Short mmCIF file of C-alpha atoms in Angstrom, two decimals:
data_model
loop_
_atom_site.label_atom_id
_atom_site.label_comp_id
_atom_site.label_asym_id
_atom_site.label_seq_id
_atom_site.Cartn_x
_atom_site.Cartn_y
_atom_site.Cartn_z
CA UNK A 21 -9.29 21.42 18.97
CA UNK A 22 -9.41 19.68 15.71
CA UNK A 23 -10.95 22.35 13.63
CA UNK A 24 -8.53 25.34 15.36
CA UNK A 25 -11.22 27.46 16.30
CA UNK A 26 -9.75 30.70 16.39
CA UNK A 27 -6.81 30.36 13.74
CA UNK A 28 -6.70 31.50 10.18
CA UNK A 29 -8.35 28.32 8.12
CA UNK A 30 -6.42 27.43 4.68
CA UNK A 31 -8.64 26.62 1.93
CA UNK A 32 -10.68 23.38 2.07
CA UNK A 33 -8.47 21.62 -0.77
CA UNK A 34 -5.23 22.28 0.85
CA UNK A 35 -6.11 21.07 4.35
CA UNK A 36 -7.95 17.58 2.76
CA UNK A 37 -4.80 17.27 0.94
CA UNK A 38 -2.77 17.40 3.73
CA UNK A 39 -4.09 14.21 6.04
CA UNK A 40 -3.45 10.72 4.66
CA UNK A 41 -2.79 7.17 6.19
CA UNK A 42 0.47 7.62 7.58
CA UNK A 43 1.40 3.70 6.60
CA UNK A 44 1.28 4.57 3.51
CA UNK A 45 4.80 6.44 2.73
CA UNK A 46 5.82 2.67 5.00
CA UNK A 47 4.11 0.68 2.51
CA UNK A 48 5.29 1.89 -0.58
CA UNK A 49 9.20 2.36 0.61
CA UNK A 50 8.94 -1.35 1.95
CA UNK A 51 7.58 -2.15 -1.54
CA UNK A 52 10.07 -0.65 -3.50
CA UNK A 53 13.00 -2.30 -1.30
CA UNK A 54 11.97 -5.84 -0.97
CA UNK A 55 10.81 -5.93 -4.72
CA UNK A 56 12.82 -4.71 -7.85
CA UNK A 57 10.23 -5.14 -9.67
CA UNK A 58 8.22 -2.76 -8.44
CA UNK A 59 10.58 -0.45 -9.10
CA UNK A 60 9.55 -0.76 -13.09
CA UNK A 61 5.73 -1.46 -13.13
CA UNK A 62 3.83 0.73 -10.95
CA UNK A 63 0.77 -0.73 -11.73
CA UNK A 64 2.70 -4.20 -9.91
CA UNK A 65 3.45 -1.38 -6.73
CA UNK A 66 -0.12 0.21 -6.66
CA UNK A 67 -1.82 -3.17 -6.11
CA UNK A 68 0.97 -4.35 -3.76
CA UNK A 69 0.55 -0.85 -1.77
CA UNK A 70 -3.46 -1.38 -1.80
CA UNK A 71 -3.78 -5.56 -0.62
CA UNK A 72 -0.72 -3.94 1.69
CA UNK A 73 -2.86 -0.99 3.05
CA UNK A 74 -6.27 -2.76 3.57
CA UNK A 75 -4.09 -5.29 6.13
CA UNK A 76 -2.89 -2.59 8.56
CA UNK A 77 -4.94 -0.35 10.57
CA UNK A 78 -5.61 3.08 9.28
CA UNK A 79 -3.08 6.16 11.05
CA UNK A 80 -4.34 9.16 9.77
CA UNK A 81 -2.09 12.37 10.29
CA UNK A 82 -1.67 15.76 8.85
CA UNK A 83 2.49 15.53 9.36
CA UNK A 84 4.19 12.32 9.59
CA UNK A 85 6.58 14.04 12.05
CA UNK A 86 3.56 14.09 14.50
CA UNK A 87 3.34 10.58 13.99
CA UNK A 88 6.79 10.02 14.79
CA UNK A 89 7.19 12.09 17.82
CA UNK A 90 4.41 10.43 19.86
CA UNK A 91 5.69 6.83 19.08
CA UNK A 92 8.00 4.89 21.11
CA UNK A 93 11.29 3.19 20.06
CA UNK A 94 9.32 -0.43 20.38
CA UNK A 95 5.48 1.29 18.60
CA UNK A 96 8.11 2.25 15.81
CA UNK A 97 9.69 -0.90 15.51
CA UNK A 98 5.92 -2.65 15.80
CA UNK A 99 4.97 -0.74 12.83
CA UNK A 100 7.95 -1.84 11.02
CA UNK A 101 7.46 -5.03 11.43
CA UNK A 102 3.48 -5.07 10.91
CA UNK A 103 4.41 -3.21 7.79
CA UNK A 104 6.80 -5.72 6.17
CA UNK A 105 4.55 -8.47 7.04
CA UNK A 106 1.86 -7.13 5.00
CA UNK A 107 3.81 -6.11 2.46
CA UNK A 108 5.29 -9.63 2.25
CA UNK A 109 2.10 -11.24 2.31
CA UNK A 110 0.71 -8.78 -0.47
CA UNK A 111 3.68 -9.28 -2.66
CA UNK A 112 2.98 -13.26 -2.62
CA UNK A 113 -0.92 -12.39 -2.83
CA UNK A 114 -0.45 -10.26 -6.16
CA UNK A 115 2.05 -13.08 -7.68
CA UNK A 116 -0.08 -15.45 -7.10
CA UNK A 117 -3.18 -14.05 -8.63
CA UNK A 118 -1.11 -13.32 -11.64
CA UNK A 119 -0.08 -16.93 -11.93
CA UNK A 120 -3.69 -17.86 -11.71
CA UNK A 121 -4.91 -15.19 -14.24
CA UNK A 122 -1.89 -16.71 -16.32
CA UNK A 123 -2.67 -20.45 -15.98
CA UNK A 124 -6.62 -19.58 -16.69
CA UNK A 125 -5.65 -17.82 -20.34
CA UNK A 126 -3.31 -20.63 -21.03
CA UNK A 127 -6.55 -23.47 -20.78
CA UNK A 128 -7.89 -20.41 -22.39
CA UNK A 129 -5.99 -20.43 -25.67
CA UNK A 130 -6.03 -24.43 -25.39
CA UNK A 131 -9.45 -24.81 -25.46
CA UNK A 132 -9.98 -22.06 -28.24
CA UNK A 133 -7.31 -24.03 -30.12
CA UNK A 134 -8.50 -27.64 -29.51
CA UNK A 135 -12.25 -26.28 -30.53
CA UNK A 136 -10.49 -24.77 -33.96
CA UNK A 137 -9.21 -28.17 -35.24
#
């Protein structure tokens, strides 16, 4: 049963710290691999990891080795693969809303300048 009737309960804090989204350890070493930047600015890896996260279904587990023990060689390989899409898709996602935040200050700064003169 989910709540263990009948077993010793751990505090409240440590069992809500213990279940999380079992992409996520996926996410973030995809991340760091396929981007060296991300490596440096970890503000540049937390909002690849979240556009990343919200694209893949949640897998919540208390112990990733539960996760892994129930999958298949092929489910394993499916996650891979679902998980390196979305990562590659967030990566281009968060450049390219940079490169429009950039672009926007630029006209910006020229239109601040042109109104000075």
């Amino acid at each position: 049963m989910l709540l263990g009737i009948g077993r010793r309960r751990q505090r409240v804090d440590s069992s809500r710290d213990s279940v999380h989204n079992y992409y996520e350890h996926m996410v973030i070493e995809q991340i760091l691999r396929a981007n060296e930047r991300a490596n440096d600015d970890s503000d540049f890896l937390a909002d690849i990891a979240c556009v990343a996260l919200n694209h893949l279904p949640p897998k919540y587990v208390r112990h990733d080795v539960d996760m892994t023990f129930f999958l298949t060689p092929d489910e394993q390989e499916e996650m891979l693969d679902r998980v390196a899409k979305a990562v590659n898709n967030a990566v281009n996602y968060v450049l390219s809303r940079e490169q429009e935040k950039k672009n926007w200050l630029k006209n910006e700064q020229a239109a601040d300048a042109q109104n000075d003169q």
